[in-house]
mmCIF file with all atom_site columns, C-alpha atoms and ligand atoms in Angstrom:
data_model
loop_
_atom_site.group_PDB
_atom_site.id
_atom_site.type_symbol
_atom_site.label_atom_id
_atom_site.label_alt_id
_atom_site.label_comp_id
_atom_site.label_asym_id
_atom_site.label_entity_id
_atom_site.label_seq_id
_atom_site.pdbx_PDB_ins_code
_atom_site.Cartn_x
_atom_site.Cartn_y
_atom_site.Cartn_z
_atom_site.occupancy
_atom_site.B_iso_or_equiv
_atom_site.pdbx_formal_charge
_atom_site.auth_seq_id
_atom_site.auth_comp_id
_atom_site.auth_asym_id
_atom_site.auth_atom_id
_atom_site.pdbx_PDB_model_num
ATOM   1   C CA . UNK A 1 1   ? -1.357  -34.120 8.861   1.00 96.00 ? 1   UNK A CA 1
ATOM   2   C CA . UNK A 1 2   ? -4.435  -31.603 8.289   1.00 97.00 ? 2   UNK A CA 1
ATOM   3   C CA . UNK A 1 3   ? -4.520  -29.022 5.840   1.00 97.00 ? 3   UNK A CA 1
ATOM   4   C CA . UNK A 1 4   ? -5.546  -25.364 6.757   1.00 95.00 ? 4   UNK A CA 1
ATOM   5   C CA . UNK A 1 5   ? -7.299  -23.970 4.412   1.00 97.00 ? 5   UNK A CA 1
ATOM   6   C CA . UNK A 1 6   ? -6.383  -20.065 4.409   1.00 96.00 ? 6   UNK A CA 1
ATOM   7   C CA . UNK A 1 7   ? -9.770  -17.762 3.509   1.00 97.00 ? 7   UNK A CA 1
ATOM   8   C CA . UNK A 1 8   ? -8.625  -14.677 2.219   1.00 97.00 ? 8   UNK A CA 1
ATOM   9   C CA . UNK A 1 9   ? -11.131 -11.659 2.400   1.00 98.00 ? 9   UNK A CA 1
ATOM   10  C CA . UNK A 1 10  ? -10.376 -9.152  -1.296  1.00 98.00 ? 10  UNK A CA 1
ATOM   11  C CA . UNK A 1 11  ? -13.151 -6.679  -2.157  1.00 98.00 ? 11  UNK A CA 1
ATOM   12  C CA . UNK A 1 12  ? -12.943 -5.969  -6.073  1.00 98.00 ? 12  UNK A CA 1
ATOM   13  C CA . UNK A 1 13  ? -14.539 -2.799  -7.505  1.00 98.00 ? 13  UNK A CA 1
ATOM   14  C CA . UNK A 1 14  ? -14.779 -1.334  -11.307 1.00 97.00 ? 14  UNK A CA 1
ATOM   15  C CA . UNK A 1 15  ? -14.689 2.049   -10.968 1.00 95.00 ? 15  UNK A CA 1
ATOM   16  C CA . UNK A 1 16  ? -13.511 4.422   -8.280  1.00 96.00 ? 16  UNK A CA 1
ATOM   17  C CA . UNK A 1 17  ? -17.133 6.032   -8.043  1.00 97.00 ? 17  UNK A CA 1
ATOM   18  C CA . UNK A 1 18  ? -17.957 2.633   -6.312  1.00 98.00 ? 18  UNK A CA 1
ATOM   19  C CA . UNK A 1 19  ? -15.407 3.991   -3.075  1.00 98.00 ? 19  UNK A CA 1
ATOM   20  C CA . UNK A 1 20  ? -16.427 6.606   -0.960  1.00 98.00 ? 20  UNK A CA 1
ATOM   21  C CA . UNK A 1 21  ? -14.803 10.130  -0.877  1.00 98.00 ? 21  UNK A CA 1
ATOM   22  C CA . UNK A 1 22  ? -12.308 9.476   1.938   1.00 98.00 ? 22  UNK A CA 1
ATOM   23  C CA . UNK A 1 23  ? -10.506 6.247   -0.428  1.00 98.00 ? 23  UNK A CA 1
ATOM   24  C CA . UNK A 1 24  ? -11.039 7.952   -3.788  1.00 98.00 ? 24  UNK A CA 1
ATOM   25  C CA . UNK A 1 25  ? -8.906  11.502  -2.404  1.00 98.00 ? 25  UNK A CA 1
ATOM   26  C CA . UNK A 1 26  ? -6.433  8.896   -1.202  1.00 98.00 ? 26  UNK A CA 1
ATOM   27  C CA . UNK A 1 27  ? -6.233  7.242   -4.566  1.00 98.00 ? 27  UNK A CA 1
ATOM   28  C CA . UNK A 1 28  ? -6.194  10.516  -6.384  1.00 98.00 ? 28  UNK A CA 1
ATOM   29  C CA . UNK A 1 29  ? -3.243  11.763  -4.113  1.00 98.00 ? 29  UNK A CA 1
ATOM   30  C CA . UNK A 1 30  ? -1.402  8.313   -4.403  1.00 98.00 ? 30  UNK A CA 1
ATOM   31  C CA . UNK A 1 31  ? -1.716  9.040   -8.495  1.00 98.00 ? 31  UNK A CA 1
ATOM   32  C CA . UNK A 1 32  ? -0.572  12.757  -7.641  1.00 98.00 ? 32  UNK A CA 1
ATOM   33  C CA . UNK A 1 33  ? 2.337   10.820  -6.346  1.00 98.00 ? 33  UNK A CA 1
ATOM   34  C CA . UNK A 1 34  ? 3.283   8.278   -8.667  1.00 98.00 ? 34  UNK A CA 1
ATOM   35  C CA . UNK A 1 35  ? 3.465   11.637  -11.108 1.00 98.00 ? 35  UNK A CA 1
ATOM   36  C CA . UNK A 1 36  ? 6.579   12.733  -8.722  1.00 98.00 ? 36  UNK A CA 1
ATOM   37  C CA . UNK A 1 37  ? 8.342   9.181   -9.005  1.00 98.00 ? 37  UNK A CA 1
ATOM   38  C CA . UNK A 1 38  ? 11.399  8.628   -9.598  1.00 98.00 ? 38  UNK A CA 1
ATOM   39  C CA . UNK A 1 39  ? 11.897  5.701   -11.634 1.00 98.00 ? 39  UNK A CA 1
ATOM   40  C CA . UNK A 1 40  ? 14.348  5.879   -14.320 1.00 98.00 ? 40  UNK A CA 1
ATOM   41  C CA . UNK A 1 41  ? 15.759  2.555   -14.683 1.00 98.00 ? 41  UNK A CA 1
ATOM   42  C CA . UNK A 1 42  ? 11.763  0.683   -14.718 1.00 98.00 ? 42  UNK A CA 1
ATOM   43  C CA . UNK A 1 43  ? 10.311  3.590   -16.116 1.00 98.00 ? 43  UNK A CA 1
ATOM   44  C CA . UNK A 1 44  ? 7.546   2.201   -13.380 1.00 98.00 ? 44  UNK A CA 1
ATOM   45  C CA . UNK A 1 45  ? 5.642   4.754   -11.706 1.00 98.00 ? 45  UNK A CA 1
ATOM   46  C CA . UNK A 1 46  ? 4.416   4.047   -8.091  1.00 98.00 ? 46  UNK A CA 1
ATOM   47  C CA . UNK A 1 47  ? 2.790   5.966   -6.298  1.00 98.00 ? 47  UNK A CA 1
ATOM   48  C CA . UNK A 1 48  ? 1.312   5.551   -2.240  1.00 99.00 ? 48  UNK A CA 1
ATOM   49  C CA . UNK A 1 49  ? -0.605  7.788   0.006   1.00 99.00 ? 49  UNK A CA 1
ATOM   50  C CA . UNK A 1 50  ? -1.480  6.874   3.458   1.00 98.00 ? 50  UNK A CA 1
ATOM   51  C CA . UNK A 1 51  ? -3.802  8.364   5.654   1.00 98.00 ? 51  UNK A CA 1
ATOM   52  C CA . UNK A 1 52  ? -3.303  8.469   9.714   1.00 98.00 ? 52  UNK A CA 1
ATOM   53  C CA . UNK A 1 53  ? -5.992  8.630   12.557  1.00 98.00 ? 53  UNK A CA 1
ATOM   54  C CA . UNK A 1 54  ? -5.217  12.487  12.675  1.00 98.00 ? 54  UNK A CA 1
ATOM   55  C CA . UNK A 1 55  ? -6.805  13.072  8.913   1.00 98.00 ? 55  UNK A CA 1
ATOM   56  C CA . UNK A 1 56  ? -2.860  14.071  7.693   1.00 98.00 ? 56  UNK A CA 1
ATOM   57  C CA . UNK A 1 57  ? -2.283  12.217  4.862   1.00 98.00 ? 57  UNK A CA 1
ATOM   58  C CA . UNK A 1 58  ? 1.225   11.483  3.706   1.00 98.00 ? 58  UNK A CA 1
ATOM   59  C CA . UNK A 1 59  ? 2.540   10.344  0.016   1.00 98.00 ? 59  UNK A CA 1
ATOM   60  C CA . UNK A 1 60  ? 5.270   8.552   -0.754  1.00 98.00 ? 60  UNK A CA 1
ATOM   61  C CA . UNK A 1 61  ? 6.941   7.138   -4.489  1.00 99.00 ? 61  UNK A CA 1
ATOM   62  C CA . UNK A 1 62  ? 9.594   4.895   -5.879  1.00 98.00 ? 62  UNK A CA 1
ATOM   63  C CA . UNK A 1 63  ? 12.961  6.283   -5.197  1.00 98.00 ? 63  UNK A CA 1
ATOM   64  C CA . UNK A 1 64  ? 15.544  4.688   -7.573  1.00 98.00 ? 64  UNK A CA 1
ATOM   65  C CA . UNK A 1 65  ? 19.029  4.591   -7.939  1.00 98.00 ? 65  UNK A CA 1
ATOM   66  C CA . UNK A 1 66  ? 21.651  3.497   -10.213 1.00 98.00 ? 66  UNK A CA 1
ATOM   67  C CA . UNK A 1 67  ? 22.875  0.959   -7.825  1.00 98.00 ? 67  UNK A CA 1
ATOM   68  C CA . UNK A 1 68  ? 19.961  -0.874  -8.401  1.00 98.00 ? 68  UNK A CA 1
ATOM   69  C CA . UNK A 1 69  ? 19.255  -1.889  -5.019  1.00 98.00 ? 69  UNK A CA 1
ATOM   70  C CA . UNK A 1 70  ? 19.615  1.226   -2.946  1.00 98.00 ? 70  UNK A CA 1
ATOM   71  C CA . UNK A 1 71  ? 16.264  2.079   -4.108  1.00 98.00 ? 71  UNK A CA 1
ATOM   72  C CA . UNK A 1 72  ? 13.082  2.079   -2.555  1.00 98.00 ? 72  UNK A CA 1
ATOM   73  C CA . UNK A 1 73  ? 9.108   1.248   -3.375  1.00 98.00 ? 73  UNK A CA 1
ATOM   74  C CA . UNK A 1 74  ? 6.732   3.829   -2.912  1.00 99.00 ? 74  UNK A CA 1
ATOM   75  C CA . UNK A 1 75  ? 4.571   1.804   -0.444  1.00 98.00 ? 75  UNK A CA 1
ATOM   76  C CA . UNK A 1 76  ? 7.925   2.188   2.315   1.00 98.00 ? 76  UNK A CA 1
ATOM   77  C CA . UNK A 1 77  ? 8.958   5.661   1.125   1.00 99.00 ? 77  UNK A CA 1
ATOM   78  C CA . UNK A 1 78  ? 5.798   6.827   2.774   1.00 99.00 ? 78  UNK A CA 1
ATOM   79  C CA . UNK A 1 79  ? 5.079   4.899   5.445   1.00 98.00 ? 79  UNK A CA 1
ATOM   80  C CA . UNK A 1 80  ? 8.678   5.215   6.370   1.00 98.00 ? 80  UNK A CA 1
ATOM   81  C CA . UNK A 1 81  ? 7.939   8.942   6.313   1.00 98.00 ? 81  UNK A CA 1
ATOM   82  C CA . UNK A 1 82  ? 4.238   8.605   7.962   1.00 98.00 ? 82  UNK A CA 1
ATOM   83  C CA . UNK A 1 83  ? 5.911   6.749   10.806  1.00 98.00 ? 83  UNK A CA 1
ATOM   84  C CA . UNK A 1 84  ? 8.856   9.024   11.226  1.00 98.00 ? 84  UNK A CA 1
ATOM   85  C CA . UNK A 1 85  ? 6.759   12.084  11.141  1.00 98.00 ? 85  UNK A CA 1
ATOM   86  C CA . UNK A 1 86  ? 4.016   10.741  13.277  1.00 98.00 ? 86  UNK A CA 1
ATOM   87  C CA . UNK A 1 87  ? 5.291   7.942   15.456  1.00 98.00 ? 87  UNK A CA 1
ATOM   88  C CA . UNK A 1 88  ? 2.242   7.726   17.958  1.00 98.00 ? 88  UNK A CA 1
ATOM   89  C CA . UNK A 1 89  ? -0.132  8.110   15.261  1.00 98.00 ? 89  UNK A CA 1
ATOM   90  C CA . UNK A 1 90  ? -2.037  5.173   13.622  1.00 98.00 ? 90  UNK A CA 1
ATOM   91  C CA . UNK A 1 91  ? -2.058  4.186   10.097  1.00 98.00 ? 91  UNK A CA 1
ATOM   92  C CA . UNK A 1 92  ? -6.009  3.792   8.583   1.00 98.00 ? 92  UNK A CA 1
ATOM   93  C CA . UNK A 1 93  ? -5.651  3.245   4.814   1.00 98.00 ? 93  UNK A CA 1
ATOM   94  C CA . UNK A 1 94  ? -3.290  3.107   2.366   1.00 98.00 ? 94  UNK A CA 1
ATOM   95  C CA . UNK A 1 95  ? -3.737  3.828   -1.675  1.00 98.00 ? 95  UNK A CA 1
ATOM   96  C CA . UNK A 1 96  ? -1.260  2.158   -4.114  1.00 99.00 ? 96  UNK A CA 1
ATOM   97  C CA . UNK A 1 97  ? -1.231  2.741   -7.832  1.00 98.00 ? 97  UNK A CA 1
ATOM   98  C CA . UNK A 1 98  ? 1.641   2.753   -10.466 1.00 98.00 ? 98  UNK A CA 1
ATOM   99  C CA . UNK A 1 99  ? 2.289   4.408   -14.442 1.00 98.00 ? 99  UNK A CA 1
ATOM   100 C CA . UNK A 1 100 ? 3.477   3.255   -17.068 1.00 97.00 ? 100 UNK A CA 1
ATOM   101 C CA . UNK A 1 101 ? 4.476   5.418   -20.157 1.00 93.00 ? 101 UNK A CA 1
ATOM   102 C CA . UNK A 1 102 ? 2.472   7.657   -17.823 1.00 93.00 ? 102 UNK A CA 1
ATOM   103 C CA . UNK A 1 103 ? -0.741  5.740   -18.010 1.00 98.00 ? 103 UNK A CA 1
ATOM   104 C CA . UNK A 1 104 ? -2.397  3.963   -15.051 1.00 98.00 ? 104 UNK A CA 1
ATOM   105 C CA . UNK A 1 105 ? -2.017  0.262   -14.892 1.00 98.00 ? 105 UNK A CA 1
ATOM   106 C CA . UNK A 1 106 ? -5.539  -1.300  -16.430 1.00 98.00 ? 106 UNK A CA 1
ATOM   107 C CA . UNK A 1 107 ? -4.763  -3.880  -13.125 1.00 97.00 ? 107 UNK A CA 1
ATOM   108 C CA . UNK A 1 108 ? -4.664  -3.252  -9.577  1.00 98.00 ? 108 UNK A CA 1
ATOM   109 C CA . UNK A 1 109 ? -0.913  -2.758  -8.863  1.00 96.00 ? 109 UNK A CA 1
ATOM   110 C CA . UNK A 1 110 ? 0.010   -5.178  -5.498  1.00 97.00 ? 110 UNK A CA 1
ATOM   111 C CA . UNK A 1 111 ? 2.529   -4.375  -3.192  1.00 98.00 ? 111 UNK A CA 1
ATOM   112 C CA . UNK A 1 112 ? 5.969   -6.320  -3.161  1.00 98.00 ? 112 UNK A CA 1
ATOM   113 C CA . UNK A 1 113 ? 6.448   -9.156  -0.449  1.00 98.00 ? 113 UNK A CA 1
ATOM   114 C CA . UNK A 1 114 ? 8.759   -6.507  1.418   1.00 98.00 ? 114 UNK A CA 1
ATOM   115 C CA . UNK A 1 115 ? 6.311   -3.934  1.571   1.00 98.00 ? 115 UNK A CA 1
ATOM   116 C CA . UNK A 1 116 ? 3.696   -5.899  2.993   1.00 98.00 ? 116 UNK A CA 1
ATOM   117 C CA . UNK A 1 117 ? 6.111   -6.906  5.736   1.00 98.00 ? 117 UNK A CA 1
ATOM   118 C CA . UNK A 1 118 ? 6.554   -3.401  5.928   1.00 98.00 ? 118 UNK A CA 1
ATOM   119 C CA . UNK A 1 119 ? 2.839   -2.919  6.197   1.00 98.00 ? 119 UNK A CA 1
ATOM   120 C CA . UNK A 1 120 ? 2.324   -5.612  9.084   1.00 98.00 ? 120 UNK A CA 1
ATOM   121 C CA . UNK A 1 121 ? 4.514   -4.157  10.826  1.00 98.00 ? 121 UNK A CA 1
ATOM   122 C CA . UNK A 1 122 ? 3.164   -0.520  10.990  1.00 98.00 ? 122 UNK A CA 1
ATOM   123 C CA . UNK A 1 123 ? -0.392  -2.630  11.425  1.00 98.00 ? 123 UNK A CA 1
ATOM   124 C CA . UNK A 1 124 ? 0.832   -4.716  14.199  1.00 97.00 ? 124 UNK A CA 1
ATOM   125 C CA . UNK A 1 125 ? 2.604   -1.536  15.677  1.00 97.00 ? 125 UNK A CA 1
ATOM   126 C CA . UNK A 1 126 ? -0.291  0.576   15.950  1.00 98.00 ? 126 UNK A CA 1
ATOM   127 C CA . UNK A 1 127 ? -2.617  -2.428  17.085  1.00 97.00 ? 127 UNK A CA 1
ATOM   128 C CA . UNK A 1 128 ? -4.942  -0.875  14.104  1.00 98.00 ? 128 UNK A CA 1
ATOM   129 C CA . UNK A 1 129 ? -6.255  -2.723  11.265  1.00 98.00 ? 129 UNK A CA 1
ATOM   130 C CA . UNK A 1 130 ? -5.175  -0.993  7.612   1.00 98.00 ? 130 UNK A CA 1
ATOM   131 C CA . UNK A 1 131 ? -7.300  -0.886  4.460   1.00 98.00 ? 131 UNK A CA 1
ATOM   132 C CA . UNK A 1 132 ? -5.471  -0.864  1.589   1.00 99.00 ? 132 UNK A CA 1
ATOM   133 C CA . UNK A 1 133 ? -7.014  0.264   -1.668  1.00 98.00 ? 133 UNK A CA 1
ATOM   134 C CA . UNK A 1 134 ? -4.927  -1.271  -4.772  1.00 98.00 ? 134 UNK A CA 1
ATOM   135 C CA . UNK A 1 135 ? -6.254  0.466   -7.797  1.00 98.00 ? 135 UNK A CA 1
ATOM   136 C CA . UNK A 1 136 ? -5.922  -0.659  -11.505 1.00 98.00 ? 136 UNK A CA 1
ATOM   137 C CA . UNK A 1 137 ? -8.188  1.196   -14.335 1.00 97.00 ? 137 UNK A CA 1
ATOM   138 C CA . UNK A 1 138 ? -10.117 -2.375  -14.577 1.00 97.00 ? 138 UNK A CA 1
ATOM   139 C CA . UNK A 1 139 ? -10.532 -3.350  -10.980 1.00 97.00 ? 139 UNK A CA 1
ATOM   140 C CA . UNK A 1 140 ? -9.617  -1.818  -7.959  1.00 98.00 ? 140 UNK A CA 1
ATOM   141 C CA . UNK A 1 141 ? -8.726  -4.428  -4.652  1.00 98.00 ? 141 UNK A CA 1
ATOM   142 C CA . UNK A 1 142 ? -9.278  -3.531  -1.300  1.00 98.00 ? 142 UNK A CA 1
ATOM   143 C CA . UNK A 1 143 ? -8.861  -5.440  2.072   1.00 98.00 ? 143 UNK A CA 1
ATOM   144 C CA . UNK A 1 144 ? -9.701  -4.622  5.381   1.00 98.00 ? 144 UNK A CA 1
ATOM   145 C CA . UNK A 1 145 ? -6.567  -5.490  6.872   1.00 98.00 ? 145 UNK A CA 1
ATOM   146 C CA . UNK A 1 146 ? -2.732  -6.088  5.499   1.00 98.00 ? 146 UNK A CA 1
ATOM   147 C CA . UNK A 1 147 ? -3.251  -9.443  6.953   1.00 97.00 ? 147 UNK A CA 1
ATOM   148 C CA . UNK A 1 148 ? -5.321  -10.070 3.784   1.00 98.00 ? 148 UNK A CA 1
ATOM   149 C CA . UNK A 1 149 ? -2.258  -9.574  1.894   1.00 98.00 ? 149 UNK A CA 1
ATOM   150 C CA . UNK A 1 150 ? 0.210   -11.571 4.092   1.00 98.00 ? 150 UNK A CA 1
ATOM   151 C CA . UNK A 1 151 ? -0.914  -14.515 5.949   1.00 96.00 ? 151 UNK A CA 1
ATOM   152 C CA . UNK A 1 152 ? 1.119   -16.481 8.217   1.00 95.00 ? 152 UNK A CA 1
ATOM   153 C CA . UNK A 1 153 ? 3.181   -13.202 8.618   1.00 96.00 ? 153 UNK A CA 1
ATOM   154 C CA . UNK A 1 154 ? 6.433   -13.221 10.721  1.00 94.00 ? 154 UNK A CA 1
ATOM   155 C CA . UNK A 1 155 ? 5.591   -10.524 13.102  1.00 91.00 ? 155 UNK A CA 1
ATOM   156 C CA . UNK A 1 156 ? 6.602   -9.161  16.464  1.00 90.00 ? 156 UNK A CA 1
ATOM   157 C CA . UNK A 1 157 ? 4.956   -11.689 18.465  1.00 85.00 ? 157 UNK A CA 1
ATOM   158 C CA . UNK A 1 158 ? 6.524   -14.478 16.985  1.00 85.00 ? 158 UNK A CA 1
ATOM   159 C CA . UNK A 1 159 ? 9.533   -12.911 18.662  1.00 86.00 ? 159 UNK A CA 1
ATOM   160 C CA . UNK A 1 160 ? 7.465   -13.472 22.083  1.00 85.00 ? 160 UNK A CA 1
ATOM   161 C CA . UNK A 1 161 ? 6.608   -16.576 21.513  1.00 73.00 ? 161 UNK A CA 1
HETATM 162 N N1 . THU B 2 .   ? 7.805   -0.871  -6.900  1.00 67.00 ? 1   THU B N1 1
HETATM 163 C C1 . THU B 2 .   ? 7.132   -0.173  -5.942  1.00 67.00 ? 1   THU B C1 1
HETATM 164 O O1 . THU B 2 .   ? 7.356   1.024   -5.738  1.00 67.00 ? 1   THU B O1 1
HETATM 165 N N2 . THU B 2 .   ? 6.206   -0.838  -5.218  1.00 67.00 ? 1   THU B N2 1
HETATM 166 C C2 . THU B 2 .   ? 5.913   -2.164  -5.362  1.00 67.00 ? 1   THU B C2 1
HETATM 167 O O2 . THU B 2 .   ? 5.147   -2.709  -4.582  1.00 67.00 ? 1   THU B O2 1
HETATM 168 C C3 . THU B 2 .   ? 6.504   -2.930  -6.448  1.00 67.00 ? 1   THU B C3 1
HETATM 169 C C4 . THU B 2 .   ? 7.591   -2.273  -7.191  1.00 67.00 ? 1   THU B C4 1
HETATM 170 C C5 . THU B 2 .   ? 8.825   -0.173  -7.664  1.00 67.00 ? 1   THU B C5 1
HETATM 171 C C6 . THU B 2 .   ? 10.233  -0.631  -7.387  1.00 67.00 ? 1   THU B C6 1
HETATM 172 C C7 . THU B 2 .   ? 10.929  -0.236  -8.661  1.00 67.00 ? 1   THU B C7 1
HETATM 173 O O3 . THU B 2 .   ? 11.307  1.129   -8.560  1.00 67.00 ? 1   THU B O3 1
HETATM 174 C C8 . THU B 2 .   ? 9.851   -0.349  -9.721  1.00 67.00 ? 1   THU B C8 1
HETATM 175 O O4 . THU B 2 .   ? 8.616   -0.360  -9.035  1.00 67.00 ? 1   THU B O4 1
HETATM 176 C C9 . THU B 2 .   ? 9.968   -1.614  -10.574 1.00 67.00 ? 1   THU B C9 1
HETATM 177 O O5 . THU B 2 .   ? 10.022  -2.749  -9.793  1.00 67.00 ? 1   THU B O5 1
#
């Protein structure tokens, strides 16, 4: 027996004048979005906005429902979208942020273990590394890849193997 020890690579920030123009518009539109959620059971406000290789940025928010789990996290609704709209089109970077009592979190908000599978996928799909900018009104996360966020992920090639 050996152990592996797993190195994670997490940038943390304190202030969104730290991140260059391209990842704070992202973050602004992903807060844009979070403002359109609809979230009436968690009265929890997420809100995502990905930008593709093309410069088209698409947004995406919680979509509830009273069947509790019909619904769908913001982080999916729009790269669900993204991908549907643009299928040949990588994914670059990704924004995530989330409201409550429509206030920003004082955390970074991090995406649910289904999203990130989500999110390896798309990354694995396009053969294209995504940043993903988590953003909290004390510290804001970012990682160079979703592979930061999920290691040992199940993806497509374990299907080869
Ligand atoms: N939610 C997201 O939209 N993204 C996440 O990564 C975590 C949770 C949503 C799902 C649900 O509508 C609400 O937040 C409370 O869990």
């Amino acid at each position: 027996m050996k152990t592996l020890d797993i190195i994670l690579k997490v940038f943390e920030y304190q202030d969104l004048s730290e991140l260059d123009e391209q990842d704070r518009s992202l973050v602004q539109q992903a807060i844009e979005a979070a403002r359109n959620a609809y979230a009436p059971y968690s009265q929890f406000h997420v809100g995502a906005a990905v930008l593709l290789e093309n410069g088209i940025t698409i947004t995406g928010n919680n979509q509830e429902n009273a069947a509790y789990p019909s619904g769908l996290c913001a982080e999916r609704v729009a790269l669900f979208a993204a991908n549907a709209q643009y299928p040949d089109v990588p994914v670059v970077s990704m924004a995530i942020v989330a409201m409550k009592d429509g206030q920003l979190t004082e955390t970074a908000v991090t995406p649910c273990g289904a999203c990130r599978q989500v999110m390896i996928e798309t990354e694995v799909r396009f053969e294209h590394p995504i940043k993903v900018i988590l953003y909290g009104k004390e510290n804001i996360l970012v990682v160079d890849s979703v592979r930061e966020l999920l290691p040992l992920s199940f993806t497509s090639t374990e299907l080869k193997s």
